[in-house]
Amino acid sequence: MVIFLGIGFFFIYWFLLKLDGEQKAAIWQSFREADYWWVIVCVLCSLLSHLTRALRWQLLFKPIGHHPGVNNTFGSVIIAYMGNLAFPRAGEVMRCATLRTSEDIPVEKSLGTVVTERIIDLMAFGLIVVIGMLVMFGQAKDWLYNTLSEKFDSLPNIWMIAGVLIALAILAFAGYKLLWKRLLKISIFRKINDLVLGMVDGVKSIFHMGTRNTVLFLIYSMAIYLLYILGGLIIFHAFGETSWLGMRAAFVVYLFGSVGMTFSQGGIGVYPALVMMGLTDIYGISMEVGTACGWLLWGSQQAAVIAVGVGYLLYFSIKKRKKNK
């Protein structure tokens, strides 16, 4: 936790260190001139994405015979996001614990659904990144190519990359067939094999929910990521300089921000910096407005999670006391 928080605060310090007095004043002016009605709409969009995630999570409990309520699953999801701001992945345990209190669902069963959900999210995000690379035309594509060109003398074309990936896949499959049975005789590899098979079974479980629920699960999954992207599109309207940006720019901002979330605790410092970089380097937005836009997009979402999360912590605490009495 200390390392990830340290990375975030380092980025904030490093960024502020580069600014002179006029730039700091201009950034503050951008904050003051922002239309905060759009920020409120962005917060509502963020909360709606969390509600959609809660509805999707509900579906995973049906095959194991549990039917938690929307209020409790939504509160557990919000608490998970709040917990992840403090400790990496602590939120996943916290949401299972709160559901144990409110719905009497064993923690181990909840954790199984969380693992399944995370695997699906990882696969979905990978697909989104691939789609992003394929559809990122125009300024974004040129910026990415030029940035990489500065680091490398020559860049391989798409067919060369595809060929290397196919060759690696063939080698991996051949190695699996030739060596894996021998490696399974070693204890640690048996444990890895069991873990992987368990994850695969977890992913397969979504197809045991029935056709209707499986379709709903996929719809909710698409809606979650669409709402993430819409949050960026909405925040653009808070500033006159970014109001002309469209869905493609929002998609680019989402990709940049997602990278930031992996580098520091909750994306602190890194998320706003990468959003600013995307807006300034690709779309020519001023650094001052890009900075304000990145911080409002990140900060408004985290503030909403903390505010609603604290409310739900009190709610679950009171519920637990009544239950104990």
mmCIF file of C-alpha atoms in Angstrom:
data_model
loop_
_atom_site.group_PDB
_atom_site.id
_atom_site.type_symbol
_atom_site.label_atom_id
_atom_site.label_comp_id
_atom_site.label_asym_id
_atom_site.label_seq_id
_atom_site.Cartn_x
_atom_site.Cartn_y
_atom_site.Cartn_z
ATOM 1 C CA MET A 1 0.000 0.000 0.000
ATOM 2 C CA VAL A 2 2.792 2.425 0.971
ATOM 3 C CA ILE A 3 4.528 1.857 -2.373
ATOM 4 C CA PHE A 4 1.398 2.526 -4.436
ATOM 5 C CA LEU A 5 0.453 5.594 -2.402
ATOM 6 C CA GLY A 6 4.056 6.786 -2.639
ATOM 7 C CA ILE A 7 3.935 6.565 -6.435
ATOM 8 C CA GLY A 8 0.748 8.640 -6.484
ATOM 9 C CA PHE A 9 2.055 11.376 -4.186
ATOM 10 C CA PHE A 10 5.362 11.433 -6.064
ATOM 11 C CA PHE A 11 3.515 12.173 -9.297
ATOM 12 C CA ILE A 12 1.606 14.989 -7.606
ATOM 13 C CA TYR A 13 4.821 16.474 -6.180
ATOM 14 C CA TRP A 14 6.702 16.034 -9.459
ATOM 15 C CA PHE A 15 3.884 17.675 -11.413
ATOM 16 C CA LEU A 16 3.547 20.657 -9.043
ATOM 17 C CA LEU A 17 7.321 21.104 -9.012
ATOM 18 C CA LYS A 18 7.319 21.789 -12.760
ATOM 19 C CA LEU A 19 4.651 24.509 -12.551
ATOM 20 C CA ASP A 20 5.357 28.201 -12.136
ATOM 21 C CA GLY A 21 3.077 30.662 -10.350
ATOM 22 C CA GLU A 22 1.160 31.655 -13.488
ATOM 23 C CA GLN A 23 0.423 28.049 -14.437
ATOM 24 C CA LYS A 24 -0.842 27.220 -10.945
ATOM 25 C CA ALA A 25 -3.074 30.291 -11.050
ATOM 26 C CA ALA A 26 -4.389 29.288 -14.490
ATOM 27 C CA ILE A 27 -5.209 25.757 -13.273
ATOM 28 C CA TRP A 28 -7.047 27.187 -10.280
ATOM 29 C CA GLN A 29 -8.936 29.527 -12.610
ATOM 30 C CA SER A 30 -9.962 26.523 -14.738
ATOM 31 C CA PHE A 31 -11.397 24.882 -11.617
ATOM 32 C CA ARG A 32 -13.303 28.050 -10.749
ATOM 33 C CA GLU A 33 -14.754 28.467 -14.234
ATOM 34 C CA ALA A 34 -15.857 24.837 -14.598
ATOM 35 C CA ASP A 35 -19.591 24.120 -14.860
ATOM 36 C CA TYR A 36 -20.148 21.935 -11.807
ATOM 37 C CA TRP A 37 -23.607 20.863 -12.907
ATOM 38 C CA TRP A 38 -21.833 18.637 -15.404
ATOM 39 C CA VAL A 39 -19.609 17.351 -12.599
ATOM 40 C CA ILE A 40 -22.744 16.335 -10.686
ATOM 41 C CA VAL A 41 -24.025 14.499 -13.761
ATOM 42 C CA CYS A 42 -20.632 12.755 -14.015
ATOM 43 C CA VAL A 43 -20.939 11.636 -10.377
ATOM 44 C CA LEU A 44 -24.430 10.249 -11.032
ATOM 45 C CA CYS A 45 -23.088 8.393 -14.066
ATOM 46 C CA SER A 46 -20.323 6.914 -11.902
ATOM 47 C CA LEU A 47 -22.800 5.789 -9.228
ATOM 48 C CA LEU A 48 -25.010 4.293 -11.931
ATOM 49 C CA SER A 49 -22.036 2.212 -13.125
ATOM 50 C CA HIS A 50 -21.590 0.920 -9.561
ATOM 51 C CA LEU A 51 -25.297 0.083 -9.363
ATOM 52 C CA THR A 52 -25.017 -1.802 -12.653
ATOM 53 C CA ARG A 53 -22.053 -3.714 -11.249
ATOM 54 C CA ALA A 54 -24.151 -4.616 -8.195
ATOM 55 C CA LEU A 55 -26.975 -5.871 -10.425
ATOM 56 C CA ARG A 56 -24.493 -7.968 -12.386
ATOM 57 C CA TRP A 57 -22.997 -9.351 -9.174
ATOM 58 C CA GLN A 58 -26.457 -10.456 -8.061
ATOM 59 C CA LEU A 59 -26.733 -12.751 -11.077
ATOM 60 C CA LEU A 60 -23.643 -14.723 -10.004
ATOM 61 C CA PHE A 61 -25.326 -15.748 -6.748
ATOM 62 C CA LYS A 62 -28.318 -17.414 -8.381
ATOM 63 C CA PRO A 63 -26.513 -20.629 -9.465
ATOM 64 C CA ILE A 64 -25.319 -21.132 -5.861
ATOM 65 C CA GLY A 65 -28.787 -20.614 -4.366
ATOM 66 C CA HIS A 66 -28.540 -17.094 -2.900
ATOM 67 C CA HIS A 67 -30.609 -14.028 -3.770
ATOM 68 C CA PRO A 68 -29.130 -10.886 -2.153
ATOM 69 C CA GLY A 69 -31.067 -7.626 -2.367
ATOM 70 C CA VAL A 70 -30.057 -4.727 -4.605
ATOM 71 C CA ASN A 71 -29.511 -2.337 -1.702
ATOM 72 C CA ASN A 72 -27.110 -4.668 0.065
ATOM 73 C CA THR A 73 -25.135 -5.618 -3.043
ATOM 74 C CA PHE A 74 -24.885 -1.953 -4.106
ATOM 75 C CA GLY A 75 -23.679 -0.958 -0.646
ATOM 76 C CA SER A 76 -21.135 -3.780 -0.656
ATOM 77 C CA VAL A 77 -19.788 -2.709 -4.062
ATOM 78 C CA ILE A 78 -19.428 0.914 -2.918
ATOM 79 C CA ILE A 79 -17.608 -0.195 0.238
ATOM 80 C CA ALA A 80 -15.309 -2.313 -1.937
ATOM 81 C CA TYR A 81 -14.323 0.719 -4.005
ATOM 82 C CA MET A 82 -13.748 2.740 -0.835
ATOM 83 C CA GLY A 83 -11.678 -0.054 0.689
ATOM 84 C CA ASN A 84 -9.515 -0.298 -2.422
ATOM 85 C CA LEU A 85 -8.586 3.368 -1.982
ATOM 86 C CA ALA A 86 -6.903 2.462 1.312
ATOM 87 C CA PHE A 87 -5.534 -1.049 0.725
ATOM 88 C CA PRO A 88 -4.989 -2.878 -2.588
ATOM 89 C CA ARG A 89 -7.796 -5.423 -3.115
ATOM 90 C CA ALA A 90 -8.946 -5.099 0.501
ATOM 91 C CA GLY A 91 -12.261 -3.907 -0.848
ATOM 92 C CA GLU A 92 -13.033 -7.317 -2.340
ATOM 93 C CA VAL A 93 -12.854 -8.930 1.101
ATOM 94 C CA MET A 94 -14.795 -6.043 2.651
ATOM 95 C CA ARG A 95 -17.707 -6.380 0.260
ATOM 96 C CA CYS A 96 -17.940 -10.090 0.935
ATOM 97 C CA ALA A 97 -17.857 -9.422 4.686
ATOM 98 C CA THR A 98 -20.648 -6.833 4.469
ATOM 99 C CA LEU A 99 -22.755 -9.223 2.417
ATOM 100 C CA ARG A 100 -22.160 -11.848 5.101
ATOM 101 C CA THR A 101 -23.568 -9.414 7.658
ATOM 102 C CA SER A 102 -26.546 -8.291 5.620
ATOM 103 C CA GLU A 103 -27.491 -11.449 3.707
ATOM 104 C CA ASP A 104 -25.918 -14.342 5.671
ATOM 105 C CA ILE A 105 -23.997 -15.421 2.573
ATOM 106 C CA PRO A 106 -20.758 -17.251 3.494
ATOM 107 C CA VAL A 107 -17.655 -15.224 2.691
ATOM 108 C CA GLU A 108 -16.041 -18.070 0.771
ATOM 109 C CA LYS A 109 -19.016 -18.251 -1.594
ATOM 110 C CA SER A 110 -18.997 -14.493 -2.122
ATOM 111 C CA LEU A 111 -15.264 -14.594 -2.820
ATOM 112 C CA GLY A 112 -15.881 -17.207 -5.501
ATOM 113 C CA THR A 113 -18.270 -14.859 -7.281
ATOM 114 C CA VAL A 114 -15.775 -11.980 -6.931
ATOM 115 C CA VAL A 115 -12.998 -14.044 -8.529
ATOM 116 C CA THR A 116 -15.326 -14.890 -11.406
ATOM 117 C CA GLU A 117 -16.271 -11.238 -11.780
ATOM 118 C CA ARG A 118 -12.658 -10.104 -11.829
ATOM 119 C CA ILE A 119 -11.713 -12.666 -14.456
ATOM 120 C CA ILE A 120 -14.577 -11.435 -16.643
ATOM 121 C CA ASP A 121 -13.503 -7.816 -16.066
ATOM 122 C CA LEU A 122 -9.922 -8.636 -17.023
ATOM 123 C CA MET A 123 -11.071 -10.320 -20.230
ATOM 124 C CA ALA A 124 -13.453 -7.461 -21.023
ATOM 125 C CA PHE A 125 -10.783 -4.814 -20.442
ATOM 126 C CA GLY A 126 -8.352 -6.719 -22.668
ATOM 127 C CA LEU A 127 -10.984 -6.795 -25.392
ATOM 128 C CA ILE A 128 -11.609 -3.067 -24.964
ATOM 129 C CA VAL A 129 -7.883 -2.329 -25.277
ATOM 130 C CA VAL A 130 -7.686 -4.395 -28.477
ATOM 131 C CA ILE A 131 -10.730 -2.597 -29.885
ATOM 132 C CA GLY A 132 -9.158 0.692 -28.826
ATOM 133 C CA MET A 133 -5.984 -0.095 -30.733
ATOM 134 C CA LEU A 134 -8.019 -1.012 -33.829
ATOM 135 C CA VAL A 135 -10.340 2.014 -33.837
ATOM 136 C CA MET A 136 -7.920 4.638 -32.518
ATOM 137 C CA PHE A 137 -7.555 6.536 -35.782
ATOM 138 C CA GLY A 138 -6.591 10.127 -36.452
ATOM 139 C CA GLN A 139 -4.805 12.182 -33.820
ATOM 140 C CA ALA A 140 -4.685 9.449 -31.176
ATOM 141 C CA LYS A 141 -3.152 6.921 -33.561
ATOM 142 C CA ASP A 142 -0.613 9.449 -34.886
ATOM 143 C CA TRP A 143 0.376 10.472 -31.353
ATOM 144 C CA LEU A 144 0.866 6.857 -30.273
ATOM 145 C CA TYR A 145 2.967 6.042 -33.334
ATOM 146 C CA ASN A 146 5.083 9.193 -33.061
ATOM 147 C CA THR A 147 5.657 8.634 -29.337
ATOM 148 C CA LEU A 148 6.820 5.073 -29.931
ATOM 149 C CA SER A 149 8.935 6.192 -32.890
ATOM 150 C CA GLU A 150 10.882 8.478 -30.581
ATOM 151 C CA LYS A 151 11.806 5.450 -28.464
ATOM 152 C CA PHE A 152 12.545 2.999 -31.271
ATOM 153 C CA ASP A 153 14.345 3.494 -34.585
ATOM 154 C CA SER A 154 11.766 1.423 -36.457
ATOM 155 C CA LEU A 155 8.398 -0.054 -35.542
ATOM 156 C CA PRO A 156 7.178 -3.471 -36.675
ATOM 157 C CA ASN A 157 4.003 -3.517 -38.737
ATOM 158 C CA ILE A 158 0.791 -5.124 -37.562
ATOM 159 C CA TRP A 159 1.359 -8.359 -39.516
ATOM 160 C CA MET A 160 4.798 -8.840 -37.995
ATOM 161 C CA ILE A 161 3.345 -8.394 -34.504
ATOM 162 C CA ALA A 162 0.527 -10.827 -35.308
ATOM 163 C CA GLY A 163 3.038 -13.374 -36.634
ATOM 164 C CA VAL A 164 5.144 -13.179 -33.475
ATOM 165 C CA LEU A 165 2.063 -13.601 -31.276
ATOM 166 C CA ILE A 166 0.882 -16.630 -33.276
ATOM 167 C CA ALA A 167 4.342 -18.188 -33.082
ATOM 168 C CA LEU A 168 4.461 -17.653 -29.306
ATOM 169 C CA ALA A 169 0.985 -19.184 -28.948
ATOM 170 C CA ILE A 170 2.072 -22.259 -30.909
ATOM 171 C CA LEU A 171 5.223 -22.624 -28.799
ATOM 172 C CA ALA A 172 3.220 -22.257 -25.586
ATOM 173 C CA PHE A 173 0.702 -24.883 -26.710
ATOM 174 C CA ALA A 174 3.484 -27.280 -27.741
ATOM 175 C CA GLY A 175 5.257 -26.757 -24.426
ATOM 176 C CA TYR A 176 2.008 -27.403 -22.575
ATOM 177 C CA LYS A 177 1.459 -30.703 -24.405
ATOM 178 C CA LEU A 178 5.045 -31.901 -24.011
ATOM 179 C CA LEU A 179 5.977 -30.725 -20.530
ATOM 180 C CA TRP A 180 2.881 -29.966 -18.479
ATOM 181 C CA LYS A 181 2.070 -33.581 -17.508
ATOM 182 C CA ARG A 182 5.598 -33.961 -16.218
ATOM 183 C CA LEU A 183 5.425 -30.665 -14.333
ATOM 184 C CA LEU A 184 2.168 -31.752 -12.660
ATOM 185 C CA LYS A 185 4.208 -34.262 -10.668
ATOM 186 C CA ILE A 186 5.660 -31.263 -8.806
ATOM 187 C CA SER A 187 3.457 -29.978 -5.973
ATOM 188 C CA ILE A 188 3.619 -26.266 -6.796
ATOM 189 C CA PHE A 189 2.625 -26.845 -10.432
ATOM 190 C CA ARG A 190 -0.322 -29.006 -9.326
ATOM 191 C CA LYS A 191 -1.510 -26.118 -7.163
ATOM 192 C CA ILE A 192 -1.152 -23.697 -10.084
ATOM 193 C CA ASN A 193 -3.051 -26.117 -12.307
ATOM 194 C CA ASP A 194 -5.863 -26.463 -9.758
ATOM 195 C CA LEU A 195 -6.057 -22.674 -9.389
ATOM 196 C CA VAL A 196 -6.276 -22.136 -13.150
ATOM 197 C CA LEU A 197 -8.907 -24.854 -13.553
ATOM 198 C CA GLY A 198 -10.916 -23.314 -10.717
ATOM 199 C CA MET A 199 -10.824 -19.927 -12.417
ATOM 200 C CA VAL A 200 -11.926 -21.508 -15.693
ATOM 201 C CA ASP A 201 -14.818 -23.183 -13.897
ATOM 202 C CA GLY A 202 -15.683 -19.815 -12.352
ATOM 203 C CA VAL A 203 -15.883 -18.201 -15.781
ATOM 204 C CA LYS A 204 -17.983 -21.101 -17.066
ATOM 205 C CA SER A 205 -20.435 -20.567 -14.200
ATOM 206 C CA ILE A 206 -21.957 -17.559 -15.952
ATOM 207 C CA PHE A 207 -23.276 -19.972 -18.586
ATOM 208 C CA HIS A 208 -25.136 -21.941 -15.911
ATOM 209 C CA MET A 209 -27.340 -18.992 -15.014
ATOM 210 C CA GLY A 210 -29.810 -19.659 -17.796
ATOM 211 C CA THR A 211 -30.047 -17.915 -21.146
ATOM 212 C CA ARG A 212 -31.891 -14.874 -19.836
ATOM 213 C CA ASN A 213 -29.480 -14.216 -16.960
ATOM 214 C CA THR A 214 -26.426 -14.846 -19.130
ATOM 215 C CA VAL A 215 -27.662 -12.262 -21.639
ATOM 216 C CA LEU A 216 -28.363 -9.871 -18.762
ATOM 217 C CA PHE A 217 -24.852 -10.448 -17.418
ATOM 218 C CA LEU A 218 -23.304 -9.528 -20.780
ATOM 219 C CA ILE A 219 -25.565 -6.473 -21.119
ATOM 220 C CA TYR A 220 -24.635 -5.268 -17.632
ATOM 221 C CA SER A 221 -20.941 -5.812 -18.423
ATOM 222 C CA MET A 222 -21.166 -3.681 -21.566
ATOM 223 C CA ALA A 223 -23.189 -1.048 -19.708
ATOM 224 C CA ILE A 224 -20.558 -0.749 -16.956
ATOM 225 C CA TYR A 225 -17.773 0.124 -19.400
ATOM 226 C CA LEU A 226 -20.021 2.349 -21.477
ATOM 227 C CA LEU A 227 -20.859 4.340 -18.340
ATOM 228 C CA TYR A 228 -17.145 4.633 -17.527
ATOM 229 C CA ILE A 229 -16.528 6.127 -20.966
ATOM 230 C CA LEU A 230 -19.604 8.366 -20.750
ATOM 231 C CA GLY A 231 -18.210 9.839 -17.538
ATOM 232 C CA GLY A 232 -15.324 11.296 -19.522
ATOM 233 C CA LEU A 233 -17.661 12.578 -22.235
ATOM 234 C CA ILE A 234 -19.802 14.299 -19.604
ATOM 235 C CA ILE A 235 -16.872 15.957 -17.833
ATOM 236 C CA PHE A 236 -15.750 17.459 -21.161
ATOM 237 C CA HIS A 237 -18.847 19.692 -21.076
ATOM 238 C CA ALA A 238 -17.735 21.235 -17.785
ATOM 239 C CA PHE A 239 -15.080 23.207 -19.703
ATOM 240 C CA GLY A 240 -15.568 25.340 -22.792
ATOM 241 C CA GLU A 241 -12.220 24.240 -24.238
ATOM 242 C CA THR A 242 -13.102 20.526 -24.101
ATOM 243 C CA SER A 243 -16.838 20.699 -24.853
ATOM 244 C CA TRP A 244 -16.230 19.895 -28.538
ATOM 245 C CA LEU A 245 -14.570 16.552 -27.765
ATOM 246 C CA GLY A 246 -16.633 13.475 -28.580
ATOM 247 C CA MET A 247 -16.961 9.799 -27.764
ATOM 248 C CA ARG A 248 -13.615 8.853 -29.316
ATOM 249 C CA ALA A 249 -11.760 11.272 -27.045
ATOM 250 C CA ALA A 250 -13.719 9.939 -24.059
ATOM 251 C CA PHE A 251 -12.617 6.434 -25.024
ATOM 252 C CA VAL A 252 -8.974 7.532 -25.177
ATOM 253 C CA VAL A 253 -9.297 9.245 -21.778
ATOM 254 C CA TYR A 254 -10.787 6.052 -20.337
ATOM 255 C CA LEU A 255 -7.828 3.998 -21.591
ATOM 256 C CA PHE A 256 -5.299 6.482 -20.226
ATOM 257 C CA GLY A 257 -7.096 6.695 -16.884
ATOM 258 C CA SER A 258 -7.317 2.907 -16.605
ATOM 259 C CA VAL A 259 -3.542 2.676 -16.956
ATOM 260 C CA GLY A 260 -3.235 5.251 -14.179
ATOM 261 C CA MET A 261 -5.420 3.149 -11.871
ATOM 262 C CA THR A 262 -2.887 0.298 -12.045
ATOM 263 C CA PHE A 263 0.161 2.404 -11.148
ATOM 264 C CA SER A 264 -0.926 4.052 -7.914
ATOM 265 C CA GLN A 265 -3.384 3.425 -5.105
ATOM 266 C CA GLY A 266 -6.812 4.294 -6.492
ATOM 267 C CA GLY A 267 -5.121 6.166 -9.349
ATOM 268 C CA ILE A 268 -4.126 9.074 -7.096
ATOM 269 C CA GLY A 269 -1.853 11.487 -8.913
ATOM 270 C CA VAL A 270 -1.255 9.217 -11.918
ATOM 271 C CA TYR A 271 -4.842 9.036 -13.231
ATOM 272 C CA PRO A 272 -5.296 12.843 -13.555
ATOM 273 C CA ALA A 273 -1.766 13.220 -14.972
ATOM 274 C CA LEU A 274 -2.355 10.653 -17.733
ATOM 275 C CA VAL A 275 -5.761 12.118 -18.586
ATOM 276 C CA MET A 276 -4.135 15.531 -18.879
ATOM 277 C CA MET A 277 -1.399 14.055 -21.071
ATOM 278 C CA GLY A 278 -3.940 12.471 -23.397
ATOM 279 C CA LEU A 279 -5.934 15.675 -23.731
ATOM 280 C CA THR A 280 -2.949 17.970 -24.272
ATOM 281 C CA ASP A 281 -0.719 15.782 -26.446
ATOM 282 C CA ILE A 282 -3.432 14.242 -28.621
ATOM 283 C CA TYR A 283 -6.191 16.844 -28.782
ATOM 284 C CA GLY A 284 -4.288 20.065 -28.169
ATOM 285 C CA ILE A 285 -6.129 21.041 -24.990
ATOM 286 C CA SER A 286 -4.201 23.451 -22.774
ATOM 287 C CA MET A 287 -2.317 21.938 -19.886
ATOM 288 C CA GLU A 288 -4.309 23.988 -17.372
ATOM 289 C CA VAL A 289 -7.716 22.810 -18.575
ATOM 290 C CA GLY A 290 -6.469 19.251 -19.123
ATOM 291 C CA THR A 291 -5.203 19.139 -15.524
ATOM 292 C CA ALA A 292 -8.467 20.488 -14.122
ATOM 293 C CA CYS A 293 -10.451 18.057 -16.282
ATOM 294 C CA GLY A 294 -8.396 15.059 -15.114
ATOM 295 C CA TRP A 295 -8.657 15.966 -11.449
ATOM 296 C CA LEU A 296 -12.404 16.661 -11.617
ATOM 297 C CA LEU A 297 -13.029 13.380 -13.434
ATOM 298 C CA TRP A 298 -11.014 11.395 -10.888
ATOM 299 C CA GLY A 299 -11.796 13.424 -7.776
ATOM 300 C CA SER A 300 -15.571 13.611 -8.252
ATOM 301 C CA GLN A 301 -15.832 9.837 -8.623
ATOM 302 C CA GLN A 302 -13.691 9.141 -5.543
ATOM 303 C CA ALA A 303 -15.531 11.749 -3.472
ATOM 304 C CA ALA A 304 -18.861 10.118 -4.361
ATOM 305 C CA VAL A 305 -17.531 6.672 -3.416
ATOM 306 C CA ILE A 306 -16.253 7.945 -0.051
ATOM 307 C CA ALA A 307 -19.449 9.867 0.775
ATOM 308 C CA VAL A 308 -21.821 7.042 -0.143
ATOM 309 C CA GLY A 309 -19.433 4.414 1.265
ATOM 310 C CA VAL A 310 -19.331 6.053 4.698
ATOM 311 C CA GLY A 311 -23.136 6.110 4.682
ATOM 312 C CA TYR A 312 -23.289 2.411 3.897
ATOM 313 C CA LEU A 313 -20.680 1.585 6.548
ATOM 314 C CA LEU A 314 -22.986 3.184 9.109
ATOM 315 C CA TYR A 315 -25.969 1.362 7.623
ATOM 316 C CA PHE A 316 -24.300 -2.061 7.815
ATOM 317 C CA SER A 317 -22.966 -1.322 11.309
ATOM 318 C CA ILE A 318 -26.449 -0.479 12.601
ATOM 319 C CA LYS A 319 -27.879 -3.543 10.863
ATOM 320 C CA LYS A 320 -25.262 -5.764 12.499
ATOM 321 C CA ARG A 321 -26.044 -4.359 15.942
ATOM 322 C CA LYS A 322 -29.757 -4.987 15.501
ATOM 323 C CA LYS A 323 -29.031 -8.499 14.306
ATOM 324 C CA ASN A 324 -26.836 -9.242 17.337
ATOM 325 C CA LYS A 325 -29.515 -7.972 19.709
#
